[in-house]
Short mmCIF file of C-alpha atoms in Angstrom, two decimals:
data_model
loop_
_atom_site.label_atom_id
_atom_site.label_comp_id
_atom_site.label_asym_id
_atom_site.label_seq_id
_atom_site.Cartn_x
_atom_site.Cartn_y
_atom_site.Cartn_z
CA MET A 1221 67.38 106.85 92.13
CA GLU A 1222 68.99 109.13 94.70
CA ASN A 1223 69.71 106.13 96.95
CA ARG A 1224 71.40 104.29 94.04
CA THR A 1225 73.53 107.36 93.21
CA TRP A 1226 74.71 107.54 96.82
CA LYS A 1227 75.56 103.82 96.85
CA VAL A 1228 77.44 104.15 93.55
CA LEU A 1229 79.52 106.99 95.02
CA GLN A 1230 80.17 104.95 98.19
CA ILE A 1231 81.38 101.97 96.14
CA ALA A 1232 83.52 104.22 93.92
CA SER A 1233 85.16 106.11 96.81
CA THR A 1234 85.86 102.89 98.76
CA TYR A 1235 87.24 101.25 95.61
CA MET A 1236 89.51 104.21 94.85
CA GLY A 1237 90.64 104.59 98.48
CA THR A 1238 91.39 100.87 98.81
CA ILE A 1239 93.24 100.41 95.51
CA VAL A 1240 95.17 103.66 95.11
CA GLY A 1241 96.21 103.73 98.76
CA ALA A 1242 99.54 104.80 100.17
CA GLY A 1243 101.31 103.61 97.01
CA PHE A 1244 99.83 106.53 95.10
CA ALA A 1245 100.46 109.02 97.90
CA THR A 1246 104.17 108.13 97.99
CA GLY A 1247 104.46 107.76 94.21
CA GLN A 1248 106.55 104.59 94.50
CA GLU A 1249 103.96 102.25 92.98
CA ILE A 1250 103.35 104.54 90.00
CA LEU A 1251 107.10 104.87 89.46
CA GLN A 1252 107.84 101.14 89.69
CA PHE A 1253 104.85 99.81 87.73
CA PHE A 1254 104.43 102.56 85.13
CA THR A 1255 106.68 105.64 84.88
CA ARG A 1256 109.99 103.76 84.56
CA PHE A 1257 108.62 102.22 81.34
CA GLY A 1258 108.57 105.65 79.67
CA TYR A 1259 106.14 106.35 76.85
CA TRP A 1260 104.57 102.86 77.23
CA ALA A 1261 103.14 103.90 80.61
CA SER A 1262 100.14 105.87 79.32
CA LEU A 1263 98.92 102.80 77.40
CA THR A 1264 99.60 100.39 80.28
CA ILE A 1265 97.72 102.71 82.68
CA ALA A 1266 94.77 102.59 80.24
CA LEU A 1267 94.97 98.75 80.34
CA SER A 1268 95.09 98.79 84.16
CA THR A 1269 92.04 101.09 84.23
CA PHE A 1270 90.10 98.64 82.02
CA LEU A 1271 91.13 95.70 84.26
CA PHE A 1272 90.09 97.55 87.42
CA ILE A 1273 86.67 98.39 85.94
CA TRP A 1274 86.06 94.87 84.61
CA LEU A 1275 87.54 92.71 87.37
CA GLY A 1276 86.57 94.93 90.31
CA SER A 1277 82.97 94.77 89.14
CA LYS A 1278 83.21 91.02 88.53
CA MET A 1279 84.73 90.34 91.97
CA MET A 1280 82.02 92.30 93.81
CA ILE A 1281 79.22 90.73 91.72
CA ILE A 1282 80.53 87.21 92.47
CA ALA A 1283 80.71 88.15 96.18
CA SER A 1284 77.11 89.38 95.95
CA GLU A 1285 75.98 86.18 94.19
CA ILE A 1286 77.52 83.80 96.70
CA ARG A 1287 76.69 86.06 99.69
CA ALA A 1288 80.35 85.97 100.76
CA LYS A 1289 80.95 86.65 104.45
CA SER A 1290 84.69 87.16 103.91
CA TYR A 1291 87.34 86.98 101.18
CA GLU A 1292 87.84 83.29 102.04
CA ASP A 1293 84.40 82.51 100.61
CA LEU A 1294 85.44 84.13 97.32
CA ASN A 1295 88.75 82.22 97.24
CA ILE A 1296 86.92 78.93 97.81
CA ALA A 1297 84.55 79.79 94.95
CA LEU A 1298 87.56 80.51 92.69
CA PHE A 1299 90.07 77.85 93.78
CA GLY A 1300 87.93 75.12 95.40
CA VAL A 1301 87.78 74.26 99.11
CA ARG A 1302 91.31 72.85 99.53
CA TYR A 1303 93.37 75.45 97.68
CA GLY A 1304 91.00 78.31 98.51
CA THR A 1305 91.50 77.65 102.23
CA ILE A 1306 95.30 77.46 101.86
CA ILE A 1307 95.39 80.74 99.90
CA SER A 1308 93.16 82.41 102.48
CA TYR A 1309 95.57 81.37 105.28
CA PHE A 1310 98.44 82.75 103.23
CA MET A 1311 96.53 86.01 102.72
CA LEU A 1312 95.90 86.20 106.45
CA VAL A 1313 99.66 86.22 107.10
CA ILE A 1314 100.23 88.82 104.35
CA LEU A 1315 97.45 91.07 105.63
CA LEU A 1316 98.83 90.86 109.17
CA GLY A 1317 102.24 91.88 107.80
CA VAL A 1318 100.82 94.77 105.76
CA THR A 1319 98.73 95.92 108.74
CA ALA A 1320 101.78 95.96 111.02
CA VAL A 1321 103.74 97.97 108.44
CA MET A 1322 100.84 100.45 108.06
CA LEU A 1323 100.68 100.88 111.81
CA ALA A 1324 104.43 101.48 111.98
CA GLY A 1325 104.10 104.00 109.13
CA ALA A 1326 101.38 105.89 111.00
CA GLY A 1327 103.58 106.07 114.11
CA THR A 1328 106.46 107.38 111.99
CA ILE A 1329 104.30 110.20 110.56
CA PHE A 1330 103.28 111.24 114.09
CA TYR A 1331 106.95 111.39 115.08
CA GLU A 1332 108.57 112.87 111.96
CA HIS A 1333 105.91 115.39 110.90
CA TRP A 1334 103.89 116.24 114.01
CA GLY A 1335 106.52 115.90 116.75
CA ILE A 1336 104.51 113.30 118.69
CA PRO A 1337 106.45 110.30 120.12
CA TYR A 1338 106.32 107.13 118.01
CA GLN A 1339 104.68 104.98 120.71
CA ILE A 1340 101.96 107.57 121.35
CA GLY A 1341 101.34 107.76 117.60
CA LEU A 1342 100.89 103.99 117.50
CA LEU A 1343 98.49 103.99 120.44
CA LEU A 1344 96.43 106.89 119.06
CA THR A 1345 96.12 105.12 115.69
CA ILE A 1346 95.14 101.85 117.41
CA ALA A 1347 92.50 103.63 119.52
CA ALA A 1348 91.02 105.42 116.48
CA SER A 1349 91.00 102.16 114.47
CA PHE A 1350 89.27 100.20 117.25
CA LEU A 1351 86.59 102.86 117.80
CA LEU A 1352 85.84 103.26 114.10
CA LEU A 1353 85.81 99.52 113.32
CA ARG A 1354 83.08 99.01 115.92
CA LYS A 1355 80.82 100.49 113.23
CA GLY A 1356 82.03 97.95 110.65
CA MET A 1357 81.69 98.71 106.95
CA LYS A 1358 80.02 102.07 107.72
CA ALA A 1359 83.32 103.35 109.18
CA ILE A 1360 85.31 102.38 106.08
CA LEU A 1361 82.75 104.04 103.80
CA ALA A 1362 82.75 107.21 105.96
CA VAL A 1363 86.56 107.50 106.11
CA ASN A 1364 86.89 107.03 102.34
CA ALA A 1365 84.18 109.65 101.77
CA ILE A 1366 86.60 112.15 103.37
CA VAL A 1367 89.94 110.83 102.12
CA VAL A 1368 89.10 110.31 98.42
CA PRO A 1369 87.98 113.93 97.76
CA VAL A 1370 91.24 115.15 99.38
CA MET A 1371 93.17 112.70 97.20
CA LEU A 1372 91.39 114.01 94.10
CA LEU A 1373 92.07 117.63 95.16
CA PHE A 1374 95.78 116.88 95.54
CA THR A 1375 95.78 115.13 92.15
CA VAL A 1376 94.14 118.12 90.43
CA ILE A 1377 96.62 120.57 92.04
CA VAL A 1378 99.56 118.42 90.89
CA MET A 1379 98.07 118.22 87.37
CA ILE A 1380 97.55 122.00 87.12
CA ASP A 1381 101.10 122.67 88.34
CA THR A 1382 102.57 120.11 85.92
CA TYR A 1383 100.83 121.59 82.88
CA GLN A 1384 102.15 125.04 83.77
CA ARG A 1385 105.75 123.82 83.64
CA PRO A 1386 107.88 123.51 80.48
CA GLY A 1387 108.14 119.94 79.27
CA SER A 1388 104.74 118.90 80.65
CA GLY A 1389 104.21 116.61 77.64
CA ARG A 1390 107.39 114.65 78.37
CA PHE A 1391 105.40 111.58 79.41
CA LEU A 1392 104.58 111.00 75.70
CA THR A 1393 108.23 110.80 74.62
CA LEU A 1394 110.03 109.57 77.75
CA ALA A 1395 112.63 106.95 76.79
CA THR A 1396 113.13 103.66 78.65
CA ASP A 1397 115.72 100.86 78.76
CA HIS A 1398 113.12 98.28 79.81
CA SER A 1399 111.64 95.81 77.34
CA PRO A 1400 108.06 96.15 76.03
CA TRP A 1401 107.35 92.71 77.55
CA ALA A 1402 108.15 94.00 81.03
CA ALA A 1403 106.08 97.13 80.39
CA TRP A 1404 103.00 95.16 79.31
CA ALA A 1405 103.33 92.57 82.11
CA SER A 1406 103.39 95.38 84.67
CA PRO A 1407 99.68 96.41 84.56
CA PHE A 1408 98.63 92.77 85.04
CA LEU A 1409 100.94 92.44 88.07
CA TYR A 1410 99.76 95.78 89.46
CA THR A 1411 96.08 94.91 89.05
CA ALA A 1412 96.50 91.37 90.41
CA PHE A 1413 98.46 92.47 93.47
CA ASN A 1414 96.14 95.34 94.36
CA LEU A 1415 92.83 93.58 93.68
CA SER A 1416 93.82 90.46 95.61
CA LEU A 1417 94.72 92.61 98.63
CA ALA A 1418 91.65 94.83 98.19
CA GLN A 1419 89.29 91.83 98.30
CA ALA A 1420 89.54 92.01 102.11
CA VAL A 1421 87.16 95.00 101.96
CA LEU A 1422 85.63 94.81 98.44
CA VAL A 1423 84.22 91.28 98.92
CA PRO A 1424 82.13 92.14 102.01
CA LEU A 1425 81.16 95.43 100.33
CA GLY A 1426 79.90 93.59 97.24
CA ALA A 1427 78.07 91.03 99.40
CA LYS A 1428 76.13 93.82 101.15
CA ILE A 1429 74.89 95.32 97.86
CA LYS A 1430 72.31 93.15 96.09
CA ASP A 1431 71.90 95.25 92.92
CA ARG A 1432 74.33 94.26 90.15
CA ARG A 1433 73.80 97.52 88.23
CA THR A 1434 74.79 99.57 91.29
CA ILE A 1435 77.97 97.49 91.71
CA ALA A 1436 78.82 97.83 88.00
CA LEU A 1437 78.29 101.63 88.01
CA GLY A 1438 80.34 101.99 91.21
CA SER A 1439 83.16 99.98 89.62
CA TRP A 1440 83.07 102.13 86.47
CA VAL A 1441 83.28 105.39 88.44
CA GLY A 1442 85.92 103.99 90.80
CA GLY A 1443 87.99 102.40 88.02
CA ILE A 1444 88.03 105.60 85.96
CA GLY A 1445 88.99 107.57 89.10
CA ILE A 1446 91.88 105.15 89.75
CA GLY A 1447 93.05 105.53 86.14
CA PHE A 1448 92.87 109.33 86.34
CA MET A 1449 94.98 109.44 89.50
CA LEU A 1450 97.54 106.97 88.12
CA LEU A 1451 97.88 109.01 84.92
CA ALA A 1452 98.15 112.32 86.82
CA GLY A 1453 100.88 110.89 89.04
CA HIS A 1454 102.70 109.44 86.04
CA ILE A 1455 102.62 112.75 84.12
CA ALA A 1456 104.00 114.63 87.16
CA LEU A 1457 106.73 112.04 87.82
CA SER A 1458 107.73 111.90 84.12
CA LEU A 1459 108.55 115.62 84.22
CA HIS A 1460 111.19 114.94 86.91
CA MET A 1461 112.67 111.72 85.51
CA PRO A 1462 115.23 110.26 86.00
CA GLY A 1463 116.26 112.25 89.12
CA ILE A 1464 112.97 111.59 90.93
CA GLN A 1465 113.90 107.88 91.22
CA GLN A 1466 116.38 108.67 93.99
CA TYR A 1467 113.56 109.67 96.39
CA SER A 1468 112.02 107.05 98.66
CA ILE A 1469 108.83 109.15 98.53
CA PRO A 1470 108.86 110.63 94.98
CA MET A 1471 105.58 112.56 95.32
CA GLY A 1472 107.03 114.19 98.45
CA GLY A 1473 109.69 115.82 96.30
CA ILE A 1474 106.98 117.21 94.00
CA ALA A 1475 104.79 118.38 96.92
CA LYS A 1476 107.71 120.40 98.37
CA GLN A 1477 107.81 122.50 95.20
CA LEU A 1478 104.11 123.40 95.54
CA GLY A 1479 104.38 125.29 98.84
CA TYR A 1480 103.72 124.86 102.56
CA TYR A 1481 99.94 124.36 102.44
CA ILE A 1482 100.13 121.73 99.70
CA GLN A 1483 102.69 119.91 101.84
CA LEU A 1484 100.19 119.92 104.72
CA ILE A 1485 97.54 118.39 102.43
CA TYR A 1486 100.13 115.86 101.28
CA ILE A 1487 101.08 114.79 104.84
CA PHE A 1488 97.38 114.45 105.70
CA LEU A 1489 96.94 112.38 102.54
CA ILE A 1490 99.84 110.04 103.37
CA PHE A 1491 98.50 109.43 106.89
CA SER A 1492 94.91 109.03 105.64
CA GLU A 1493 95.91 106.49 103.01
CA ILE A 1494 97.87 104.50 105.57
CA PHE A 1495 94.91 104.69 107.94
CA THR A 1496 92.32 103.58 105.33
CA THR A 1497 94.53 100.62 104.35
CA LEU A 1498 94.87 99.76 108.05
CA LEU A 1499 91.09 99.83 108.57
CA ALA A 1500 90.40 97.79 105.43
CA ASP A 1501 92.95 95.09 106.30
CA ILE A 1502 91.83 94.75 109.92
CA TYR A 1503 88.18 94.57 108.83
CA GLY A 1504 88.94 91.81 106.31
CA LEU A 1505 91.03 89.86 108.83
CA THR A 1506 88.31 90.16 111.47
CA LEU A 1507 85.63 88.78 109.15
CA GLN A 1508 87.81 85.83 108.15
CA LEU A 1509 88.79 84.96 111.74
CA GLN A 1510 85.19 85.34 112.93
CA GLU A 1511 84.24 82.36 110.75
CA ARG A 1512 86.70 80.21 112.71
CA MET A 1513 86.66 81.64 116.24
CA LYS A 1514 83.76 81.85 118.66
CA LEU A 1515 84.60 85.38 119.71
CA SER A 1516 82.88 88.71 119.15
CA GLN A 1517 84.04 90.96 116.32
CA GLN A 1518 85.37 93.54 118.83
CA TRP A 1519 87.59 91.03 120.64
CA ILE A 1520 89.04 89.72 117.37
CA THR A 1521 89.73 93.31 116.18
CA PHE A 1522 91.40 94.09 119.50
CA GLY A 1523 93.55 90.94 119.26
CA ILE A 1524 94.69 91.83 115.72
CA LEU A 1525 95.62 95.35 116.83
CA VAL A 1526 97.64 94.01 119.78
CA ILE A 1527 99.56 91.57 117.51
CA CYS A 1528 100.26 94.36 115.01
CA TYR A 1529 101.38 96.70 117.78
CA PHE A 1530 104.06 94.24 118.93
CA ALA A 1531 105.06 93.45 115.33
CA SER A 1532 105.48 97.18 114.62
CA GLN A 1533 108.09 97.36 117.42
CA ILE A 1534 110.54 95.10 115.62
CA GLY A 1535 109.76 96.02 112.00
CA PHE A 1536 108.27 93.75 109.41
CA GLY A 1537 110.59 94.40 106.46
CA PRO A 1538 112.41 91.02 106.25
CA LEU A 1539 109.15 89.05 106.42
CA LEU A 1540 107.46 91.19 103.78
CA SER A 1541 110.45 91.03 101.43
CA THR A 1542 110.06 87.23 101.50
CA LEU A 1543 106.27 87.11 101.29
CA TYR A 1544 105.63 89.80 98.66
CA PRO A 1545 107.25 87.99 95.69
CA MET A 1546 105.33 84.82 96.63
CA PHE A 1547 102.16 86.84 96.99
CA GLY A 1548 102.75 88.37 93.55
CA LEU A 1549 102.78 84.88 91.98
CA ILE A 1550 99.65 83.83 93.88
CA SER A 1551 97.99 87.08 92.79
CA MET A 1552 98.61 86.33 89.11
CA GLY A 1553 97.03 82.89 89.52
CA TRP A 1554 94.13 84.54 91.33
CA LEU A 1555 93.75 87.10 88.49
CA ILE A 1556 93.63 84.36 85.81
CA LEU A 1557 90.96 82.44 87.74
CA ILE A 1558 88.77 85.49 88.32
CA ILE A 1559 89.04 86.30 84.58
CA ARG A 1560 87.89 82.74 83.78
CA LYS A 1561 85.12 82.66 86.40
CA ARG A 1562 81.68 83.00 84.84
CA ILE A 1563 79.02 85.22 86.33
CA ALA A 1564 75.53 83.74 86.43
CA HIS A 1565 72.90 85.60 84.42
CA PRO A 1566 70.47 87.56 86.60
CA ARG A 1567 67.13 85.85 87.17
CA ALA A 1568 64.21 87.32 85.35
#
């Protein structure tokens, strides 16, 4: 029983850390997918929470059933061999792009907040990633076991501060110019985009855990945690609408009002979320490439880090701005297929 509880918490923390990510820490994702839709947002966050519980559990159970070695195995199970392979190649390019951006973001934090040169920041992040990823899934679980409690602490502090301010219930009445159709499409897009990216780490995690009940419980705890953090961020951002939309990092503007020490927690959180996304993406890429290349896991990880280091020198913005809309469409197709996919009944 104790072992199951620990596994449930590991699944939940990894799920929360992988999904919420740097988008929550900056506040941009919450603003774009939820808060700008005003009073609709609370209901659409509830819908997203349900989708994360249901589909996160389903994805990991399917991965467990088919003993998936990487996210490509899941895509083949969903799309068939031909299209599943094409989509997996497309995801490989996207994940490389996201990984390069995360690495560049880590270097920027070293430079802007800690006064350490950008190149040294990149190299330190690469070294830490390589050393941790030698331990495989254990490293991702361990990092999320530290990061997620800090993320929850920050969320609780923001919630307490928000409720102490006049107008804390503004999220219930916040007006919007956007149509209800756009508001209700948003949680599906948000869930599809995040789950399809998160499969890089959630698929191998599900494959390692044989017990369906453990996976389901972990998804429930993780999904509710994701919903809580999305709602907390939305309530805090609603209080500062519409002015908060001018910030590139909206939650940064809120953190500044909470004092020096909260800002320190916030900077740690931003870096940690970037770092956990980096680890998850590299791990997923390594597992996929290992199925095609006769090289050790360490050499493949090293090669990915070298490619991302050079990509981070020139910036990856133009490529991502082209790929992300395409990836959004693929993600919606992926979401529909995973909804339709049946799970086999457990054997007696």
